[in-house]
XYZ file of C-alpha atoms in Angstrom:
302
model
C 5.504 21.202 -12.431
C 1.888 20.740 -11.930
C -0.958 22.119 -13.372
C -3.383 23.785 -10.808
C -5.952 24.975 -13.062
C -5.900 21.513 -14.777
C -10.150 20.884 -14.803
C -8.925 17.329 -16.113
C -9.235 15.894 -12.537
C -12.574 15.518 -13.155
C -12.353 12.191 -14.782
C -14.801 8.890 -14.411
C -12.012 7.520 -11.671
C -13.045 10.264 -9.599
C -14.628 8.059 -7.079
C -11.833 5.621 -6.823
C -8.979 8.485 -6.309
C -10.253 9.443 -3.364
C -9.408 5.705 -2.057
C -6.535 5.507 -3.823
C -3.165 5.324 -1.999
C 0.160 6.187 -3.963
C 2.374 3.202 -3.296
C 6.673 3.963 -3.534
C 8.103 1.039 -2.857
C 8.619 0.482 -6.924
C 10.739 4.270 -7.263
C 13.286 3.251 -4.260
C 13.737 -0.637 -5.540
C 13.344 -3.583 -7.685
C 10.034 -4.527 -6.145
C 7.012 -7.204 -7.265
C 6.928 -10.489 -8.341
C 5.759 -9.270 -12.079
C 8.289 -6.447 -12.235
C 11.519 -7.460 -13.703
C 12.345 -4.422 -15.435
C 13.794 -3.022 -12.289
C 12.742 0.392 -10.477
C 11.603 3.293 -12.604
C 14.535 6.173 -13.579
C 13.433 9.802 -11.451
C 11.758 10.951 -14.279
C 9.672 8.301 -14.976
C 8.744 8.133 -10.859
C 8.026 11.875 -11.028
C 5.972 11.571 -13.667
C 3.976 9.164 -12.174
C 3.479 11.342 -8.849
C 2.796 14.558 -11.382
C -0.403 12.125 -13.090
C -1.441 10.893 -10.046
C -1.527 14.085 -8.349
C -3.382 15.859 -11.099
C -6.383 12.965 -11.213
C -6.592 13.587 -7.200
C -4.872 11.203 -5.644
C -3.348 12.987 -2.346
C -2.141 9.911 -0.451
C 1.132 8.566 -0.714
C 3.152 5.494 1.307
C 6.451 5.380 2.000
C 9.119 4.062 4.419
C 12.649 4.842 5.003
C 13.354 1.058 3.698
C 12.257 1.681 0.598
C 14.806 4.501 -0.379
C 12.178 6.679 -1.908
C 11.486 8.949 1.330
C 13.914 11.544 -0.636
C 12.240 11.270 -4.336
C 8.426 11.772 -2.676
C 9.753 14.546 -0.835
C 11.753 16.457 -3.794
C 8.303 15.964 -5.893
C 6.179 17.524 -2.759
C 8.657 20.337 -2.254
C 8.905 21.181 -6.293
C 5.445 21.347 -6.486
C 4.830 23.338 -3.067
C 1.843 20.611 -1.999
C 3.675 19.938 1.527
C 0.356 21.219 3.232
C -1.819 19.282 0.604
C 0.190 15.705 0.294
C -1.094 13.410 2.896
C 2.040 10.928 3.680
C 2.209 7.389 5.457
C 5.705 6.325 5.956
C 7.140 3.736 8.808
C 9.453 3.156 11.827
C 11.704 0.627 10.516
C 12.048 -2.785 12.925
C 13.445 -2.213 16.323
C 14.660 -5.862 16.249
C 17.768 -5.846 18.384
C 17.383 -2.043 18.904
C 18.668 -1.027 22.596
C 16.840 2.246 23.072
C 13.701 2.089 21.175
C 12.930 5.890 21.649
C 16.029 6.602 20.224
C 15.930 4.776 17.447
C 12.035 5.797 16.694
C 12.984 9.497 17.408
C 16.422 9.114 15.222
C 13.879 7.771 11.985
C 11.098 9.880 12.480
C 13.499 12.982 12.014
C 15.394 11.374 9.178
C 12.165 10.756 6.983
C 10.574 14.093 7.769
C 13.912 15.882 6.413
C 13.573 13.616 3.420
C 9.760 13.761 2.915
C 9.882 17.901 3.988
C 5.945 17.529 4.950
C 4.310 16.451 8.512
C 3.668 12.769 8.588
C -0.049 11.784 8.397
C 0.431 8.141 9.602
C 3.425 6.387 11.345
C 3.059 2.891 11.020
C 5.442 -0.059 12.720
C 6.976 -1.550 9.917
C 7.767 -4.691 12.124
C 3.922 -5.532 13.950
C 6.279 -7.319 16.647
C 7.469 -3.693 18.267
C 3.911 -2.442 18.393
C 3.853 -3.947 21.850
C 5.625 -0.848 22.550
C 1.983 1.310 22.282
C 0.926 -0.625 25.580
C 4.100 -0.711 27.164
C 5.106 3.100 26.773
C 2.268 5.209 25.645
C 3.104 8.187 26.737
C 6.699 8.348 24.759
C 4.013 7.829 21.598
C 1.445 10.350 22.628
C 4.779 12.831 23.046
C 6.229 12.079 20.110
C 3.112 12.230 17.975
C 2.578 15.996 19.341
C 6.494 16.827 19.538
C 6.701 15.691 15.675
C 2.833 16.512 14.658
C 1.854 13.078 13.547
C -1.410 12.517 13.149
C -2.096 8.748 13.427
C 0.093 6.118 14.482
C -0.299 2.785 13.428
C 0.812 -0.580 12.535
C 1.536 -2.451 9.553
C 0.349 -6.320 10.003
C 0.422 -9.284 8.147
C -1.701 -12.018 10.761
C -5.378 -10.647 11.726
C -4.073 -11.757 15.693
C -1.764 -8.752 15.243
C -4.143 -6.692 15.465
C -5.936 -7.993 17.940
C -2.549 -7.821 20.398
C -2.955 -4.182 20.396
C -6.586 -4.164 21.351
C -5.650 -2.601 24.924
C -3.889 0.657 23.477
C -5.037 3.739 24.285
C -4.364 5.220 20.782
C -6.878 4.517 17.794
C -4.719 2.852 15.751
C -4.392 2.780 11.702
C -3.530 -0.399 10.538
C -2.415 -1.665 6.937
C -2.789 -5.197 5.960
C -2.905 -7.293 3.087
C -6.169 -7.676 1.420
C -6.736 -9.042 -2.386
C -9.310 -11.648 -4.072
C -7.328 -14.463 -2.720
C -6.757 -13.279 0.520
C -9.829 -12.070 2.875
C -8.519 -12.864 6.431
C -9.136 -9.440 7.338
C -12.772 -9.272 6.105
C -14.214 -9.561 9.681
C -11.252 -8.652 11.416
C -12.670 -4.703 13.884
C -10.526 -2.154 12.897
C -11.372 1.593 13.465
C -13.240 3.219 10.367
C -11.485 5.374 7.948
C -8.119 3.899 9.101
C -8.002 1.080 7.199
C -5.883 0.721 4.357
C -5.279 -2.611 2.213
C -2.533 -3.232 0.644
C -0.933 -6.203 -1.487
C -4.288 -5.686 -3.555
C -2.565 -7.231 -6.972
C -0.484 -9.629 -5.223
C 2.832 -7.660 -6.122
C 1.272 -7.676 -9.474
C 0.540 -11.426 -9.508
C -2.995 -10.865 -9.887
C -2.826 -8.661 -12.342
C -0.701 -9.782 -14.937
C -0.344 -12.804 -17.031
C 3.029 -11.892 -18.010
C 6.450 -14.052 -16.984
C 7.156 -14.012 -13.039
C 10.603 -12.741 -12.208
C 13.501 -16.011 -12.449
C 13.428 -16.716 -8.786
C 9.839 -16.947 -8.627
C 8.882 -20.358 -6.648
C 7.126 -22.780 -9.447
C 3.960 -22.592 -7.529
C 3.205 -18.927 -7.941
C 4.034 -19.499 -11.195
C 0.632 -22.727 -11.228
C -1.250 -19.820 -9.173
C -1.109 -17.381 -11.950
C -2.018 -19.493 -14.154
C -4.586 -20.645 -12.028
C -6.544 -17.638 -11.703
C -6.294 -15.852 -14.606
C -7.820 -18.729 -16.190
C -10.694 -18.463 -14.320
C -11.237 -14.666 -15.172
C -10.717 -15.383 -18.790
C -13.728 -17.949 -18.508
C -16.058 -15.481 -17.111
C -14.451 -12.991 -19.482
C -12.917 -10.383 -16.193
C -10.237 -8.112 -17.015
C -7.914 -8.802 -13.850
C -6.208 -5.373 -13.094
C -10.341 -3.870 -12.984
C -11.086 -7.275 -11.317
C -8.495 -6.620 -8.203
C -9.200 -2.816 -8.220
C -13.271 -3.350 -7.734
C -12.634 -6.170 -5.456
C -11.093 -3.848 -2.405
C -12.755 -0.441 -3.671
C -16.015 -2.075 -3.065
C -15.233 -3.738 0.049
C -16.676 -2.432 3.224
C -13.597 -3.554 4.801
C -11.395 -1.354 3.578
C -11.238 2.972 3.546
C -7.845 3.023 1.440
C -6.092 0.947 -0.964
C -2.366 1.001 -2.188
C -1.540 0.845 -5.627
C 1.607 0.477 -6.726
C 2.332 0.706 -10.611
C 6.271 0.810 -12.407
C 4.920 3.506 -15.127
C 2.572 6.141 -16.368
C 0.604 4.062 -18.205
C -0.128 1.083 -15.888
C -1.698 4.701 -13.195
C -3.484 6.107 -16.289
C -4.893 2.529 -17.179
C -5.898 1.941 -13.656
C -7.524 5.497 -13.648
C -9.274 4.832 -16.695
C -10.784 1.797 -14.997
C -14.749 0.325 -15.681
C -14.846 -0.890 -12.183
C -16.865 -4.548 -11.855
C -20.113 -4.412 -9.989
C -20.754 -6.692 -6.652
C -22.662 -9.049 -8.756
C -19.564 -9.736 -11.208
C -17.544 -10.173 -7.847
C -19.473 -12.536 -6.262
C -19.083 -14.774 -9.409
C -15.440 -15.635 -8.071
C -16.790 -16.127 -4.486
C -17.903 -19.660 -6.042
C -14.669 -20.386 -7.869
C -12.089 -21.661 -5.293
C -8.684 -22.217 -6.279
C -6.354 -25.478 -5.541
C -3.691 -23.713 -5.032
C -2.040 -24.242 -1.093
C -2.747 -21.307 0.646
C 0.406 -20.368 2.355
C 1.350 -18.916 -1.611
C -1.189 -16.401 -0.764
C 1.238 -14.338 1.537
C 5.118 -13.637 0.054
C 6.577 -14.222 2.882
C 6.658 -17.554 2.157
C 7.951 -16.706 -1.450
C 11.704 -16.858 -0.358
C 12.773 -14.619 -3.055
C 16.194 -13.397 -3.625
């Protein structure tokens, strides 16, 4: 149960907290390319919500695909934050769907009865149904006051995806991946304080030197060599090194971290975040690695 009179919120992380966003993925399955421990037991997830929650952070993703919808939302209702806890969770793809509003509507109720809190942002899992903003808005605009969600948006992976909902009427959040190796969506417009980066260690690739999960393609395994070669010869920690890189970007409002324990959120909170100059030092430091090992969709993992 949490603490409310805790004053130990107060900490030097203070000003990356309020950035911060909560990833789940890791408490509903075996997620990352670093992690092959496996998800985290309950109490082990809840106690990472309970730390994360005490040091500020009040953001938290989700998605029905993830199958921790049901763990966030036994946390928010134990703790009686479900007018505090600010939630992003997703419609899962419509591919071969019949009845789209059905489908959307159907979800949408599922993961507020799991979550048992309004839904701050509704992103399209899949950024090939967002079509669906230009086609039908006014299903969207109903459903976001029928179901009192506050943003919709759309997760992407290509900066062109977001440019192919450009004509909708809605200001749009959008998630996207954005990390030291990958920058496409630097310069890409996006509307201020609805943009949120995520894939910011790579699936933990970029943070850690340890051993890569067994069906990791041998080229990832070259990449993270690679690059944490090059931070050890500038002497850069890499997990401060990633976090600096997107919470000093002007690109980005939010950030997703995801972490498989306690310690890894207390050690990011703990963080002595890298100034713009040390950041700049890798600007000049390209790697040879081909760049299509930059995105894991093209990791073909089992």
């Amino acid at each position: 149960m949490l603490d409310r009179n805790n004053s130990s919120v107060v900490t030097k992380s203070l000003n990356i907290t309020k950035k911060m966003v909560l990833g789940t993925a890791q408490f509903g399955m075996d997620y990352g390319i670093v992690n092959i421990n496996g998800k985290p037991k309950k109490k082990e997830a809840f106690d990472i919500l309970d730390l994360a929650w005490k040091k500020g952070i009040r953001r938290f993703d989700s998605a029905p695909g993830y199958g921790s919808e049901a763990l966030l939302g036994e946390f928010i209702a134990a703790n009686s934050i479900q007018d505090e806890a600010i939630v992003l969770t997703k419609i899962p793809s419509l591919y071969g769907v019949s009845d789209f509003q059905t489908d959307i509507i159907t979800n949408l109720e599922s993961s507020l009865k799991n979550l048992g809190c309004p839904v701050d942002v509704l992103f399209f899992h899949n950024p090939e149904d967002s079509d669906l903003l230009l086609k039908d808005p006014q299903f969207f605009e109903d459903l976001m006051r029928d179901y009192q969600v506050s943003t919709l948006g759309v997760s992407v992976y290509e900066p062109q995806e977001v440019e192919n909902v450009s004509g909708c009427e809605f200001e749009l959040a959008f998630q996207f991946p954005f990390n030291v190796l990958d920058k496409r969506f630097e310069q890409v417009s996006m509307p201020q304080r609805k943009r949120f980066a995520r894939s910011v260690f790579l699936q933990g690739l970029l943070a850690s030197t340890n051993d890569l999960r067994l069906d990791a393609p041998v080229e990832l395994l070259n990449l993270q060599k690679e690059y944490h070669d090059r931070l050890a010869k500038h002497n850069l920690e890499s997990v401060a090194f990633a976090v600096s890189f997107v919470a000093n970007n002007d690109a980005v409002d939010y950030f997703l971290i995801g972490v498989d324990s306690e310690k890894q959120l207390q050690d990011i909170l703990n963080l002595n975040l890298y100034n713009q100059k040390d950041i700049a030092i890798f600007d000049g430091l390209p790697l040879n690695t081909n760049k299509q090992w930059i995105d894991p969709k093209n990791w073909s993992l089992k």
